[in-house]
Structures are given as C-alpha cells and as structure tokens.
PDB file of C-alpha atoms in Angstrom:
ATOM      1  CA  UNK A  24     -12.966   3.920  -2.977  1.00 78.00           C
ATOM      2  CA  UNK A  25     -13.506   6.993  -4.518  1.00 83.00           C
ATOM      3  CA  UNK A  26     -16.666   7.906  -3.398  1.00 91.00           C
ATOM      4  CA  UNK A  27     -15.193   7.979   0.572  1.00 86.00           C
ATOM      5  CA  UNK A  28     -12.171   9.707  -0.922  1.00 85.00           C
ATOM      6  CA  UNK A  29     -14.277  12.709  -1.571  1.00 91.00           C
ATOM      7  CA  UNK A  30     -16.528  12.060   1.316  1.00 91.00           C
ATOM      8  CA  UNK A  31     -13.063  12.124   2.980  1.00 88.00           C
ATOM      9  CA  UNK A  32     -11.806  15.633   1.668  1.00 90.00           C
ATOM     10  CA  UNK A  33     -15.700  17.596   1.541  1.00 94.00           C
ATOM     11  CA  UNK A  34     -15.153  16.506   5.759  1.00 90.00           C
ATOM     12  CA  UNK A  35     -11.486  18.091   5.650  1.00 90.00           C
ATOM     13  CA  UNK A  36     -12.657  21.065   3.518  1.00 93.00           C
ATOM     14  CA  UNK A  37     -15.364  22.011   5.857  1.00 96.00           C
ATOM     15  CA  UNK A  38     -15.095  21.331   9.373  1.00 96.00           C
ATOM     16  CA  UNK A  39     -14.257  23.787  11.914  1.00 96.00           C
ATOM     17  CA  UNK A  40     -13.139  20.685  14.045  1.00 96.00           C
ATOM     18  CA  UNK A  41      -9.150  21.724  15.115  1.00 97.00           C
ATOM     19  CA  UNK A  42      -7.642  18.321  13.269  1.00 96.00           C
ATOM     20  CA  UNK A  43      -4.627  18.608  15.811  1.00 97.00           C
ATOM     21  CA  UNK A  44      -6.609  18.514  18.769  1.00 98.00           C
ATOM     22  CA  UNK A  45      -8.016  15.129  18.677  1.00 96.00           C
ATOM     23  CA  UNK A  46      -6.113  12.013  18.855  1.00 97.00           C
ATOM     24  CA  UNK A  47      -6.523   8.477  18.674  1.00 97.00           C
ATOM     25  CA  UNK A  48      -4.039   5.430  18.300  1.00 98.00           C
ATOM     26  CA  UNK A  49      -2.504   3.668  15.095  1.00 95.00           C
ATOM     27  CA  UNK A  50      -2.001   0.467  15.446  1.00 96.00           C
ATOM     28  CA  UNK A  51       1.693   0.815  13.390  1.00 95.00           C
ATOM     29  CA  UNK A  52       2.692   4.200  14.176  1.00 94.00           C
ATOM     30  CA  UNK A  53       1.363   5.332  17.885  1.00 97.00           C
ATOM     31  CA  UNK A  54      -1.396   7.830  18.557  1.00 98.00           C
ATOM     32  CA  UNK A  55      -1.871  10.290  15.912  1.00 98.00           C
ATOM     33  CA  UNK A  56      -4.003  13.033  15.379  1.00 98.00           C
ATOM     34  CA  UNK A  57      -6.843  13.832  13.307  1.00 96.00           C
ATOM     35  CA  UNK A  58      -4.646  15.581  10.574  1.00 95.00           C
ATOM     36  CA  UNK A  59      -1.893  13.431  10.735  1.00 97.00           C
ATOM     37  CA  UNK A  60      -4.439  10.054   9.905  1.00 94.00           C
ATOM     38  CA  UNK A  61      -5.495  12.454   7.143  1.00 93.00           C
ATOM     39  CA  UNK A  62      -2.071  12.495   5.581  1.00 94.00           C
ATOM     40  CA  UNK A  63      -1.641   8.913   6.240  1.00 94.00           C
ATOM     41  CA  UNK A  64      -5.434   8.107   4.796  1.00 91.00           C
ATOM     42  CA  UNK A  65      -4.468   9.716   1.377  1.00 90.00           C
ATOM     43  CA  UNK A  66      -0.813   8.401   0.768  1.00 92.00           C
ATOM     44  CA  UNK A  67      -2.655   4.738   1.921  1.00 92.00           C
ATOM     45  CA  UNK A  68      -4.981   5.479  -1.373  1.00 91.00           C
ATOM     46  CA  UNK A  69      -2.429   6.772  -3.579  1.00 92.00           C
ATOM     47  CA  UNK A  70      -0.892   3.600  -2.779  1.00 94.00           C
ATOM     48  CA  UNK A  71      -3.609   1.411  -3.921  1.00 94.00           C
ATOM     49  CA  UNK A  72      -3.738   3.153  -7.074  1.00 93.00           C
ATOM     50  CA  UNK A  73      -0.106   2.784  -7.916  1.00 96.00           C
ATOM     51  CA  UNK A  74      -0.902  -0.758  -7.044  1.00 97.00           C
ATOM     52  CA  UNK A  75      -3.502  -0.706  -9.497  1.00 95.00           C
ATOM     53  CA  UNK A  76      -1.610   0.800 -11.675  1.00 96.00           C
ATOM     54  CA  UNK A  77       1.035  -1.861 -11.979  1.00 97.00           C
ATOM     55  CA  UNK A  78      -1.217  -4.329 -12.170  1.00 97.00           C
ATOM     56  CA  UNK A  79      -2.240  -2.735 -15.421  1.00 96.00           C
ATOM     57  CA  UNK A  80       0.633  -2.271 -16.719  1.00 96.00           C
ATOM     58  CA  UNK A  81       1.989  -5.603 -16.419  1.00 96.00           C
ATOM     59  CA  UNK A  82       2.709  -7.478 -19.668  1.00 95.00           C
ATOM     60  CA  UNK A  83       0.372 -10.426 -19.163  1.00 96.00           C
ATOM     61  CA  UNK A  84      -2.825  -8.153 -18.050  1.00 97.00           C
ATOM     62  CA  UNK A  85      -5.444  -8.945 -20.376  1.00 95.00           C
ATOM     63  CA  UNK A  86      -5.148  -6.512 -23.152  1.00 87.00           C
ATOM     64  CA  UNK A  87      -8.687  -5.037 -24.812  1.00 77.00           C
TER      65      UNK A  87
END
C-alpha cells in the first residue's frame, strides 16, 4: 500500500501530463479527471488507515 502510494505521488510530482485534460469514468461518481481520481485515490488511503487505525485501537486487539 505504501509502496504505490509513493509510486502514486513521484507520478504526480513529475509529469508534465495536464491532470485536467484527461478523463475517464468512476463507477460511483461519473467521469472524472486525472486530478480529480488523484484526490479521490488519497482520501480512499487515508481511509484505510483510519480503518486500520481503529482496528488498533479497539479494546480487544491483541495487546503486545
């Protein structure tokens, strides 16, 4: 997960690609383009790790 999370943001960081200018369709939220799945991509993974977090958190996770 984390490696393509940084595989992810060494794309957005570089390319010369114009993120608005290419679109392509969402199966929940309509055609979006190349920046906007970029949003969406990240707050997906920051959702997993809240997830994850909870999990840990929880009072009958298995403690050290």
């Amino acid at each position: 997960m984390i490696e393509n999370r940084n595989k992810t943001i060494e794309i957005v960081k570089h390319t010369s690609a114009d993120l608005r200018a290419h679109f392509t369709r969402h199966p929940s939220f309509g055609n979006l383009d190349a920046y906007q799945w970029t949003l969406n991509v990240s707050a997906h993974y920051n959702r997993h790790v809240e997830q994850i977090l909870e999990i840990i958190e929880h009072k009958d996770f298995p403690k050290k």
